[in-house]
CSV table of N, CA and C in Angstrom, one decimal:
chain,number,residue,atom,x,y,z
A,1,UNK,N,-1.8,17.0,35.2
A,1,UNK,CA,-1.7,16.4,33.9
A,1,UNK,C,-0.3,15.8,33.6
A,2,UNK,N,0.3,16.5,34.0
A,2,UNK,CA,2.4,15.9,33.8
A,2,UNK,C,2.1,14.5,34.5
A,3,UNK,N,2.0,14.4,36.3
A,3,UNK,CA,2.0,13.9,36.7
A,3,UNK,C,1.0,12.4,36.1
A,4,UNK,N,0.2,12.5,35.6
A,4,UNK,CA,-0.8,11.6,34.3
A,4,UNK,C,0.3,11.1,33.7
A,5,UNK,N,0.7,12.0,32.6
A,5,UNK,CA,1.7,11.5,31.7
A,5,UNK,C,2.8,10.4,32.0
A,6,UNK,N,3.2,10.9,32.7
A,6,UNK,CA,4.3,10.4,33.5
A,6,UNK,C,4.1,9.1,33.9
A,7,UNK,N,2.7,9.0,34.7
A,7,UNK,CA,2.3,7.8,35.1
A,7,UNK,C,2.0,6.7,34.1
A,8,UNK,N,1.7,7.3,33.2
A,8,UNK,CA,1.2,6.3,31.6
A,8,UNK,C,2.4,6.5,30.9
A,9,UNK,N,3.4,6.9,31.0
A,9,UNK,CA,5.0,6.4,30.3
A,9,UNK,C,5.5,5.6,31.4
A,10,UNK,N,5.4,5.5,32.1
A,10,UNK,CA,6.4,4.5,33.3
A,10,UNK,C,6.2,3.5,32.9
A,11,UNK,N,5.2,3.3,32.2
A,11,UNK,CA,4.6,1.6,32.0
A,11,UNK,C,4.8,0.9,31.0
A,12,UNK,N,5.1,1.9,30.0
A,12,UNK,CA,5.0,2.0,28.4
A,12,UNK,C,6.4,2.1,27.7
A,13,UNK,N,6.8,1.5,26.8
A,13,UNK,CA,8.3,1.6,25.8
A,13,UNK,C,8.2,3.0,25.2
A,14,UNK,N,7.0,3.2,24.6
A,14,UNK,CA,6.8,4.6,24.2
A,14,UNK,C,4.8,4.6,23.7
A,15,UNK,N,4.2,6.4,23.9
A,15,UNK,CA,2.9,6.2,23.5
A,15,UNK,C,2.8,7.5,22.5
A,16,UNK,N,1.8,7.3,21.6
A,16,UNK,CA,1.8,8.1,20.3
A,16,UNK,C,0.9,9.5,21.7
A,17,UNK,N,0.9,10.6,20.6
A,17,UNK,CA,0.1,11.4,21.4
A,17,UNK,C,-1.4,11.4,21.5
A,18,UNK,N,-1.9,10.8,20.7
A,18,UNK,CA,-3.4,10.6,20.2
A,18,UNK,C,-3.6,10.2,21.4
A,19,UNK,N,-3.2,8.8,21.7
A,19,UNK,CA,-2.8,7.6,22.9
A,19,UNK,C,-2.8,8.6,24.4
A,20,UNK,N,-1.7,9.9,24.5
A,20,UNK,CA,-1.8,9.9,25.4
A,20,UNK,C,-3.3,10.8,25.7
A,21,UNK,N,-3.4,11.6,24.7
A,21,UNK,CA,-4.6,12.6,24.9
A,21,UNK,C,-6.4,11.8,25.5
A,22,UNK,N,-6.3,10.5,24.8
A,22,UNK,CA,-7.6,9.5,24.6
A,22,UNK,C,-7.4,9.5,26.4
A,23,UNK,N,-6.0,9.2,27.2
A,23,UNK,CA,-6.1,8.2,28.2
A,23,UNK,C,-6.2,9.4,28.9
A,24,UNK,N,-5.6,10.7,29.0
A,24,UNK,CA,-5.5,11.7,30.1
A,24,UNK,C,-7.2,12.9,30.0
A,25,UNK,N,-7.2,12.3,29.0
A,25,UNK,CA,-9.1,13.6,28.4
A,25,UNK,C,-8.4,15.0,28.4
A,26,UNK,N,-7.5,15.4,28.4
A,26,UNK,CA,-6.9,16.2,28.1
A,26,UNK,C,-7.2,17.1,26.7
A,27,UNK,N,-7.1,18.4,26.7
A,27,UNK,CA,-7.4,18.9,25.2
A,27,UNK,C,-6.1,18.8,24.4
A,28,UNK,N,-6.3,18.6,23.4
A,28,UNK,CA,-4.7,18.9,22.3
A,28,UNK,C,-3.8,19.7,22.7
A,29,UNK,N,-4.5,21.1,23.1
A,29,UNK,CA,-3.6,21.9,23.2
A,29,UNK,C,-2.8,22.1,24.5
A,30,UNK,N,-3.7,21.5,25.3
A,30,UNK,CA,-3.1,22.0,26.7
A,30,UNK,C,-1.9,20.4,26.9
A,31,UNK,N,-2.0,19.2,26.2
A,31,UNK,CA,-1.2,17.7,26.5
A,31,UNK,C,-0.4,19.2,25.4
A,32,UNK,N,0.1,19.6,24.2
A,32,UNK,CA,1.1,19.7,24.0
A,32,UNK,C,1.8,20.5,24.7
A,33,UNK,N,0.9,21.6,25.6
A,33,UNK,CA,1.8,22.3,26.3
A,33,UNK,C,2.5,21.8,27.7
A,34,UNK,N,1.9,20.5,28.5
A,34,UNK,CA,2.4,19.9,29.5
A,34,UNK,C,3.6,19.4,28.7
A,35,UNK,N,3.7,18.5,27.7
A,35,UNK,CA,4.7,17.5,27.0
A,35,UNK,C,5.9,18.3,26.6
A,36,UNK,N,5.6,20.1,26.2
A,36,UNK,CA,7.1,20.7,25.9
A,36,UNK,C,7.6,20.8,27.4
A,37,UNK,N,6.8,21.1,28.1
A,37,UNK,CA,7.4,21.8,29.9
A,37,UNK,C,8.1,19.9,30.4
A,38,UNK,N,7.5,18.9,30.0
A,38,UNK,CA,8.3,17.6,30.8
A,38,UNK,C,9.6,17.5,29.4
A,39,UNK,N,9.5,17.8,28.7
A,39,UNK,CA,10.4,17.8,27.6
A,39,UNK,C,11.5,18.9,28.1
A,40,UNK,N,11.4,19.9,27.7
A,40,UNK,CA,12.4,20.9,28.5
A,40,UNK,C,12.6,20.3,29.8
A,41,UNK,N,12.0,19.4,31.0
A,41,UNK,CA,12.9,19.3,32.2
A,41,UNK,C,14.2,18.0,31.6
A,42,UNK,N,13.9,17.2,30.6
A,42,UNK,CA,14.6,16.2,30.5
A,42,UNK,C,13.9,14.9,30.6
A,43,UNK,N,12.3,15.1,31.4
A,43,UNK,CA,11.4,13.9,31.6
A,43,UNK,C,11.5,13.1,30.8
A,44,UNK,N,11.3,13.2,29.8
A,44,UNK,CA,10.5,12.7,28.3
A,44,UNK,C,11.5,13.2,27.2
A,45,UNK,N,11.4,12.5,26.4
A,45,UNK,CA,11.8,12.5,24.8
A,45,UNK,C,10.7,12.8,24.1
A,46,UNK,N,10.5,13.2,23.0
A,46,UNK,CA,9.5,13.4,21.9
A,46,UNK,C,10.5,13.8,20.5
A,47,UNK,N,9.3,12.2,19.9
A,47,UNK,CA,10.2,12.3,18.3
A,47,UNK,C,8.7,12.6,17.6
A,48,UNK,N,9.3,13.1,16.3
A,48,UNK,CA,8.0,13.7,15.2
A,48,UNK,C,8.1,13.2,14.2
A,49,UNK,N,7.6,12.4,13.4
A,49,UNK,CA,7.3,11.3,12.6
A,49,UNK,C,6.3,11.9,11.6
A,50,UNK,N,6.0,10.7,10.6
A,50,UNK,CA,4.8,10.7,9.8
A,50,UNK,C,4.5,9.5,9.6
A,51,UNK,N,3.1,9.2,9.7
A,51,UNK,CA,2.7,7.7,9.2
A,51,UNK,C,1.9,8.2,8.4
A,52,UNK,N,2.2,7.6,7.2
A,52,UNK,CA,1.5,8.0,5.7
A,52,UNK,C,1.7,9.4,5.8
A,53,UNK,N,0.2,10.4,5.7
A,53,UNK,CA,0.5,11.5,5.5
A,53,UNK,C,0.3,12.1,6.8
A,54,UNK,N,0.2,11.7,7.5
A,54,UNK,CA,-0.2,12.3,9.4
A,54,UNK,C,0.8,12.3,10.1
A,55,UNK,N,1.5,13.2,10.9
A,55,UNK,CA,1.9,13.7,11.8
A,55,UNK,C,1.6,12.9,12.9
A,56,UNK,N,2.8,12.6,13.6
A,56,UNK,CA,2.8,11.1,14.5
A,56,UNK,C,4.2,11.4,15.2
A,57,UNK,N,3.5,12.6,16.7
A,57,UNK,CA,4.2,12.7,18.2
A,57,UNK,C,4.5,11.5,18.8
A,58,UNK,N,5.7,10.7,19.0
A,58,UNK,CA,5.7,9.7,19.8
A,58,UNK,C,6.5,10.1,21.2
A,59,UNK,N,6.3,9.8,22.4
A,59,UNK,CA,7.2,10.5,23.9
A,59,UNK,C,7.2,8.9,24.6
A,60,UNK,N,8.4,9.0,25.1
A,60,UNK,CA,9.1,8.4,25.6
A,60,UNK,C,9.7,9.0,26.9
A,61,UNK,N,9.7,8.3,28.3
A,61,UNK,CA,10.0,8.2,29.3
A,61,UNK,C,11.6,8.6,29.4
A,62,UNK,N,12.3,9.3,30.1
A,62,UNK,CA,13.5,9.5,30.0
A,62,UNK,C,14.0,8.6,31.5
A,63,UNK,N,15.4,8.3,31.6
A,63,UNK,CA,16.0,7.9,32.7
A,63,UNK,C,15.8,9.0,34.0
A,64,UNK,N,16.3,10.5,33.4
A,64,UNK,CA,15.5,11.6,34.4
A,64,UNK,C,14.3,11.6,35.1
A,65,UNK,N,13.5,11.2,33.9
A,65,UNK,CA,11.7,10.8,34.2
A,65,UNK,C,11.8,9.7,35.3
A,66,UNK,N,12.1,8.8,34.6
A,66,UNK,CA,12.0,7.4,35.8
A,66,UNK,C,12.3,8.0,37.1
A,67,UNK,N,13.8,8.5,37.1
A,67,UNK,CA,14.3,8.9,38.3
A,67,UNK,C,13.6,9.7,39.5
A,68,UNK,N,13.1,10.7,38.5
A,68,UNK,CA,12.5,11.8,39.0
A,68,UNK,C,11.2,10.8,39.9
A,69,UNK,N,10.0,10.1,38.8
A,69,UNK,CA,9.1,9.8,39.2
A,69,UNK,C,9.6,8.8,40.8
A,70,UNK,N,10.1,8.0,40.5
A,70,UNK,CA,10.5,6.7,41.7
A,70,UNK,C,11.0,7.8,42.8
A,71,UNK,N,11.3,9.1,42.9
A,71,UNK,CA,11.6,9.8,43.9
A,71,UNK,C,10.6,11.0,44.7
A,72,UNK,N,9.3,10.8,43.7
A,72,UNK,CA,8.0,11.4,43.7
A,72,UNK,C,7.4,10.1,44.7
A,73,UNK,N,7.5,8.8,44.3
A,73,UNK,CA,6.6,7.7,45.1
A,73,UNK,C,7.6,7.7,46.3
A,74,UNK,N,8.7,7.7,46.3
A,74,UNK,CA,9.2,7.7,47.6
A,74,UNK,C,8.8,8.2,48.7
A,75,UNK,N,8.4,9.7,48.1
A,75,UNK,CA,8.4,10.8,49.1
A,75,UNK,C,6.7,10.7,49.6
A,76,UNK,N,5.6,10.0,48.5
A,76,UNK,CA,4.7,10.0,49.0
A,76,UNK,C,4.9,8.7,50.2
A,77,UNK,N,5.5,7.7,49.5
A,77,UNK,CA,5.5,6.9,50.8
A,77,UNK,C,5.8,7.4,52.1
A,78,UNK,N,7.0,8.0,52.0
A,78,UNK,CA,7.5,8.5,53.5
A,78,UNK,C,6.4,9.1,54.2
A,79,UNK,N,5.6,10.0,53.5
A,79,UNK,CA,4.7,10.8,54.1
A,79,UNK,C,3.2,10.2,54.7
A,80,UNK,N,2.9,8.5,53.8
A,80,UNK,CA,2.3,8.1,54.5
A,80,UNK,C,2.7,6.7,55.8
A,81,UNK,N,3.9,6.6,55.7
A,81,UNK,CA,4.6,6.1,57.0
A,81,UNK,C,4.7,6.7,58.3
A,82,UNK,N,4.5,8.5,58.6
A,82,UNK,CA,4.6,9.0,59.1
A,82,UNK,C,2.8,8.9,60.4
C-alpha cells in the first residue's frame, strides 16, 4: 500500500485523501495508518484542512520520497538487467 501511495504522489503536486483511498481500495483506516508510517519516514507531507465543514487530508510527496522512490526503480532495474 506505501509503495501505491508513493506511486500515485510521484505523479501528482499533491492528492486529497478521499483521492488516495478511491485509487488504492484501501480502507480508511488502514491508508491512515500507511500515511503516518511514510510521514514519520520523511516520504510525504500531510497538511489538515477544512473545506467548508469537512476535514480535508492533503499529502504531498517529499524530496526524501522522490529520492527514496527513484532509488527503489533503480534497484528494480539493476535486478532485471542481471
Amino acid at each position: 500500500l506505501r509503495l501505491a501511495i508513493i506511486s500515485l504522489l510521484i505523479s501528482l503536486e499533491s492528492a486529497d485523501f478521499v483521492y488516495l483511498r478511491e485509487k488504492t481500495g484501501a480502507t480508511g483506516g488502514n491508508l491512515s495508518v500507511q500515511l503516518d508510517k511514510l510521514e514519520k519516514a520523511n516520504y510525504i507531507t500531510i497538511e489538515k484542512s477544512f473545506k467548508g465543514k469537512r476535514p480535508l487530508t492533503t499529502c504531498k510527496i517529499s524530496s526524501t520520497g522522490i529520492a527514496a522512490f527513484q532509488q527503489y526503480v533503480n534497484h528494480l532495474k539493476s535486478y532485471i538487467d542481471k
